[in-house]
Amino acid sequence: MSQSTTDFTVRDLNRQLAKVLEACDRLGLIRIRSRKGTTYELRPEPPPTEGPKAEYPDFAARRRALKMPMMTKAQSEQLDKLIAGE
């Protein structure tokens, strides 16, 4: 199973980065040649996947279970000032 590739130069990479990266995304693999003749391969990495939000504690549920009232806006502002050291 061969993958089609496109060759670019370091100059292309420097002057036409968007074109090179678009080709890399489209083809999955490109080669970049330096003036010395060295060839580099560039492949896109898959985007990172976000974990489900269920991993994070549900603080609102915890507050409700403890029957704690919600903070008022004034209390929230006062807490922000305390945290900021004001």
PDB file of C-alpha atoms in Angstrom, residues 6-61:
ATOM      1  CA  THR A   6       4.840  15.414  -2.604  1.00  0.00           C
ATOM      2  CA  ASP A   7       8.355  16.747  -2.354  1.00  0.00           C
ATOM      3  CA  PHE A   8       9.003  20.244  -1.071  1.00  0.00           C
ATOM      4  CA  THR A   9      12.177  22.162  -0.351  1.00  0.00           C
ATOM      5  CA  VAL A  10      13.186  23.969   2.804  1.00  0.00           C
ATOM      6  CA  ARG A  11      12.636  27.176   0.825  1.00  0.00           C
ATOM      7  CA  ASP A  12       9.016  26.134   0.154  1.00  0.00           C
ATOM      8  CA  LEU A  13       8.609  25.459   3.845  1.00  0.00           C
ATOM      9  CA  ASN A  14       9.954  28.916   4.654  1.00  0.00           C
ATOM     10  CA  ARG A  15       8.011  30.879   2.021  1.00  0.00           C
ATOM     11  CA  GLN A  16       4.827  28.838   1.552  1.00  0.00           C
ATOM     12  CA  LEU A  17       4.177  27.250   4.919  1.00  0.00           C
ATOM     13  CA  ALA A  18       0.376  27.186   4.543  1.00  0.00           C
ATOM     14  CA  LYS A  19       0.644  25.388   1.187  1.00  0.00           C
ATOM     15  CA  VAL A  20       3.066  22.819   2.597  1.00  0.00           C
ATOM     16  CA  LEU A  21       0.926  22.135   5.667  1.00  0.00           C
ATOM     17  CA  GLU A  22      -2.245  21.886   3.558  1.00  0.00           C
ATOM     18  CA  ALA A  23      -0.533  19.299   1.339  1.00  0.00           C
ATOM     19  CA  CYS A  24       0.593  17.423   4.446  1.00  0.00           C
ATOM     20  CA  ASP A  25      -2.983  17.348   5.775  1.00  0.00           C
ATOM     21  CA  ARG A  26      -4.372  16.285   2.392  1.00  0.00           C
ATOM     22  CA  LEU A  27      -1.772  13.641   1.530  1.00  0.00           C
ATOM     23  CA  GLY A  28      -0.828  12.448   5.003  1.00  0.00           C
ATOM     24  CA  LEU A  29       2.906  12.534   4.252  1.00  0.00           C
ATOM     25  CA  ILE A  30       5.256  14.962   2.515  1.00  0.00           C
ATOM     26  CA  ARG A  31       9.007  15.032   2.009  1.00  0.00           C
ATOM     27  CA  ILE A  32      11.171  18.099   2.539  1.00  0.00           C
ATOM     28  CA  ARG A  33      14.606  18.231   0.874  1.00  0.00           C
ATOM     29  CA  SER A  34      17.422  20.416   2.179  1.00  0.00           C
ATOM     30  CA  ARG A  35      20.178  21.897   0.031  1.00  0.00           C
ATOM     31  CA  LYS A  36      22.575  19.296   1.431  1.00  0.00           C
ATOM     32  CA  GLY A  37      20.332  16.565   0.062  1.00  0.00           C
ATOM     33  CA  THR A  38      18.932  15.426   3.368  1.00  0.00           C
ATOM     34  CA  THR A  39      15.285  14.407   3.141  1.00  0.00           C
ATOM     35  CA  TYR A  40      12.809  14.822   5.992  1.00  0.00           C
ATOM     36  CA  GLU A  41       9.319  13.360   6.217  1.00  0.00           C
ATOM     37  CA  LEU A  42       6.471  15.324   7.732  1.00  0.00           C
ATOM     38  CA  ARG A  43       3.225  13.695   8.886  1.00  0.00           C
ATOM     39  CA  PRO A  44       0.323  15.366  10.695  1.00  0.00           C
ATOM     40  CA  GLU A  45      -0.470  14.110  14.174  1.00  0.00           C
ATOM     41  CA  PRO A  46      -4.079  13.272  14.954  1.00  0.00           C
ATOM     42  CA  PRO A  47      -5.792  15.993  16.999  1.00  0.00           C
ATOM     43  CA  PRO A  48      -5.851  15.309  20.728  1.00  0.00           C
ATOM     44  CA  THR A  49      -9.113  13.940  21.999  1.00  0.00           C
ATOM     45  CA  GLU A  50     -10.724  15.530  24.999  1.00  0.00           C
ATOM     46  CA  GLY A  51     -11.738  13.276  27.821  1.00  0.00           C
ATOM     47  CA  PRO A  52     -15.339  13.197  28.919  1.00  0.00           C
ATOM     48  CA  LYS A  53     -16.332  15.883  31.383  1.00  0.00           C
ATOM     49  CA  ALA A  54     -17.606  13.158  33.700  1.00  0.00           C
ATOM     50  CA  GLU A  55     -14.007  12.776  34.915  1.00  0.00           C
ATOM     51  CA  TYR A  56     -14.257  16.128  36.693  1.00  0.00           C
ATOM     52  CA  PRO A  57     -16.003  16.367  40.055  1.00  0.00           C
ATOM     53  CA  ASP A  58     -19.500  17.826  40.004  1.00  0.00           C
ATOM     54  CA  PHE A  59     -19.006  20.614  42.523  1.00  0.00           C
ATOM     55  CA  ALA A  60     -22.593  21.849  42.156  1.00  0.00           C
ATOM     56  CA  ALA A  61     -23.906  18.405  43.106  1.00  0.00           C
TER      57      ALA A  61
END
